[in-house]
Amino acid sequence: MFTPLHDRVLVRRIEGEEKTSGGLIIPDTAKEKPQEGEVVAIGAGARNEDGNRIEMDVKAGDRILFGKWSGSEIKLEGEDLLIMKESDILGVMA
C-alpha cells in the first residue's frame, strides 16, 4: 500500500455521468476529467513553525471536490489515482 507524506492526499476520481439529461451518451473524448473523488489515504500532516504536526481535515473515505488542475496523476497497482496537497481540496461533500 502507498502512504502519502506530510499534507498530501491520495485520491480516486469518481467518474461523472455517461449520459446527458436528454439521454445522449457522452463519448470518452468529450468528457472532462471529474473534479470529484474519494480520499484513499492521507499523510500524517504538515508541521507548523514550532515543529508540531497539523492535523489533516480529511480522512480516508471522504468524498471531496478539488480544482480542475489539482494533483499529479499516478498509476498504483494498475489503478489511476491522484496525489495532491490537502490545500488543493476545495471541500468535503456531506
Coordinates of C-alpha atoms in Angstrom, one line a residue:
M1 CA 0.0 0.0 0.0
F2 CA 1.0 3.6 -0.6
T3 CA 1.2 6.2 2.2
P4 CA 1.4 9.9 1.2
L5 CA 3.9 12.1 3.0
H6 CA 3.2 15.2 5.0
D7 CA 0.0 17.0 3.9
R8 CA -0.6 15.0 0.8
V9 CA -3.7 13.0 0.0
L10 CA -4.2 10.1 -2.4
V11 CA -7.5 10.4 -4.3
R12 CA -9.5 8.1 -6.6
R13 CA -11.6 10.1 -9.1
I14 CA -15.3 9.5 -9.1
E15 CA -16.5 9.2 -12.7
G16 CA -19.3 11.5 -13.9
E17 CA -22.5 10.6 -15.8
E18 CA -22.2 8.7 -19.0
K19 CA -25.4 10.3 -20.4
T20 CA -26.8 13.8 -20.6
S21 CA -30.2 14.6 -19.0
G22 CA -31.7 14.2 -22.5
G23 CA -30.4 10.6 -22.8
L24 CA -27.4 11.3 -25.2
I25 CA -24.3 9.2 -24.5
I26 CA -21.2 11.3 -23.9
P27 CA -18.1 9.8 -25.7
D28 CA -14.9 9.5 -23.7
T29 CA -13.2 12.0 -25.9
A30 CA -15.8 14.7 -25.0
K31 CA -15.8 14.1 -21.2
E32 CA -13.9 16.3 -18.9
K33 CA -12.0 14.7 -16.1
P34 CA -14.1 14.6 -12.9
Q35 CA -13.3 17.0 -10.1
E36 CA -14.8 14.8 -7.5
G37 CA -13.1 12.0 -5.8
E38 CA -12.7 9.7 -2.8
V39 CA -9.8 10.0 -0.4
V40 CA -7.9 6.7 -0.4
A41 CA -5.1 7.6 2.0
I42 CA -3.7 10.6 3.8
G43 CA -0.3 11.7 5.1
A44 CA 0.5 12.4 8.7
G45 CA 0.1 16.2 8.2
A46 CA 2.4 19.1 7.8
R47 CA 4.4 20.7 10.6
N48 CA 4.0 24.2 11.8
E49 CA 6.8 26.6 12.7
D50 CA 7.1 25.1 16.2
G51 CA 7.5 21.6 14.7
N52 CA 4.1 20.4 15.9
R53 CA 2.1 18.4 13.5
I54 CA -1.0 20.0 12.0
E55 CA -3.9 17.5 11.9
M56 CA -5.4 16.8 8.5
D57 CA -9.0 18.0 7.8
V58 CA -9.9 15.0 5.6
K59 CA -9.8 11.2 6.2
A60 CA -9.8 8.1 4.1
G61 CA -13.3 7.5 2.7
D62 CA -14.2 11.3 2.5
R63 CA -15.8 12.4 -0.8
I64 CA -14.2 15.6 -1.9
L65 CA -14.2 18.3 -4.6
F66 CA -10.9 19.5 -6.0
G67 CA -9.6 22.0 -8.6
K68 CA -9.5 21.2 -12.2
W69 CA -5.7 21.2 -12.4
S70 CA -5.1 19.8 -8.9
G71 CA -2.7 17.0 -8.2
S72 CA -0.3 14.7 -10.0
E73 CA -1.6 11.6 -11.8
I74 CA -0.1 8.3 -10.7
K75 CA -0.7 4.7 -11.6
L76 CA -0.7 2.4 -8.5
E77 CA -1.4 -1.3 -8.7
G78 CA -3.0 -0.8 -12.1
E79 CA -5.3 2.0 -10.9
D80 CA -5.2 5.7 -12.0
L81 CA -5.1 7.9 -8.9
L82 CA -4.2 11.5 -8.0
I83 CA -1.9 12.7 -5.3
M84 CA -2.4 16.3 -4.2
K85 CA -1.8 18.6 -1.3
E86 CA -4.6 19.0 1.2
S87 CA -4.8 22.7 0.3
D88 CA -5.8 21.7 -3.3
I89 CA -9.1 20.2 -1.9
L90 CA -12.0 22.7 -2.2
G91 CA -14.3 20.9 0.2
V92 CA -15.7 17.7 1.6
M93 CA -19.2 16.6 0.4
A94 CA -21.7 15.6 3.1

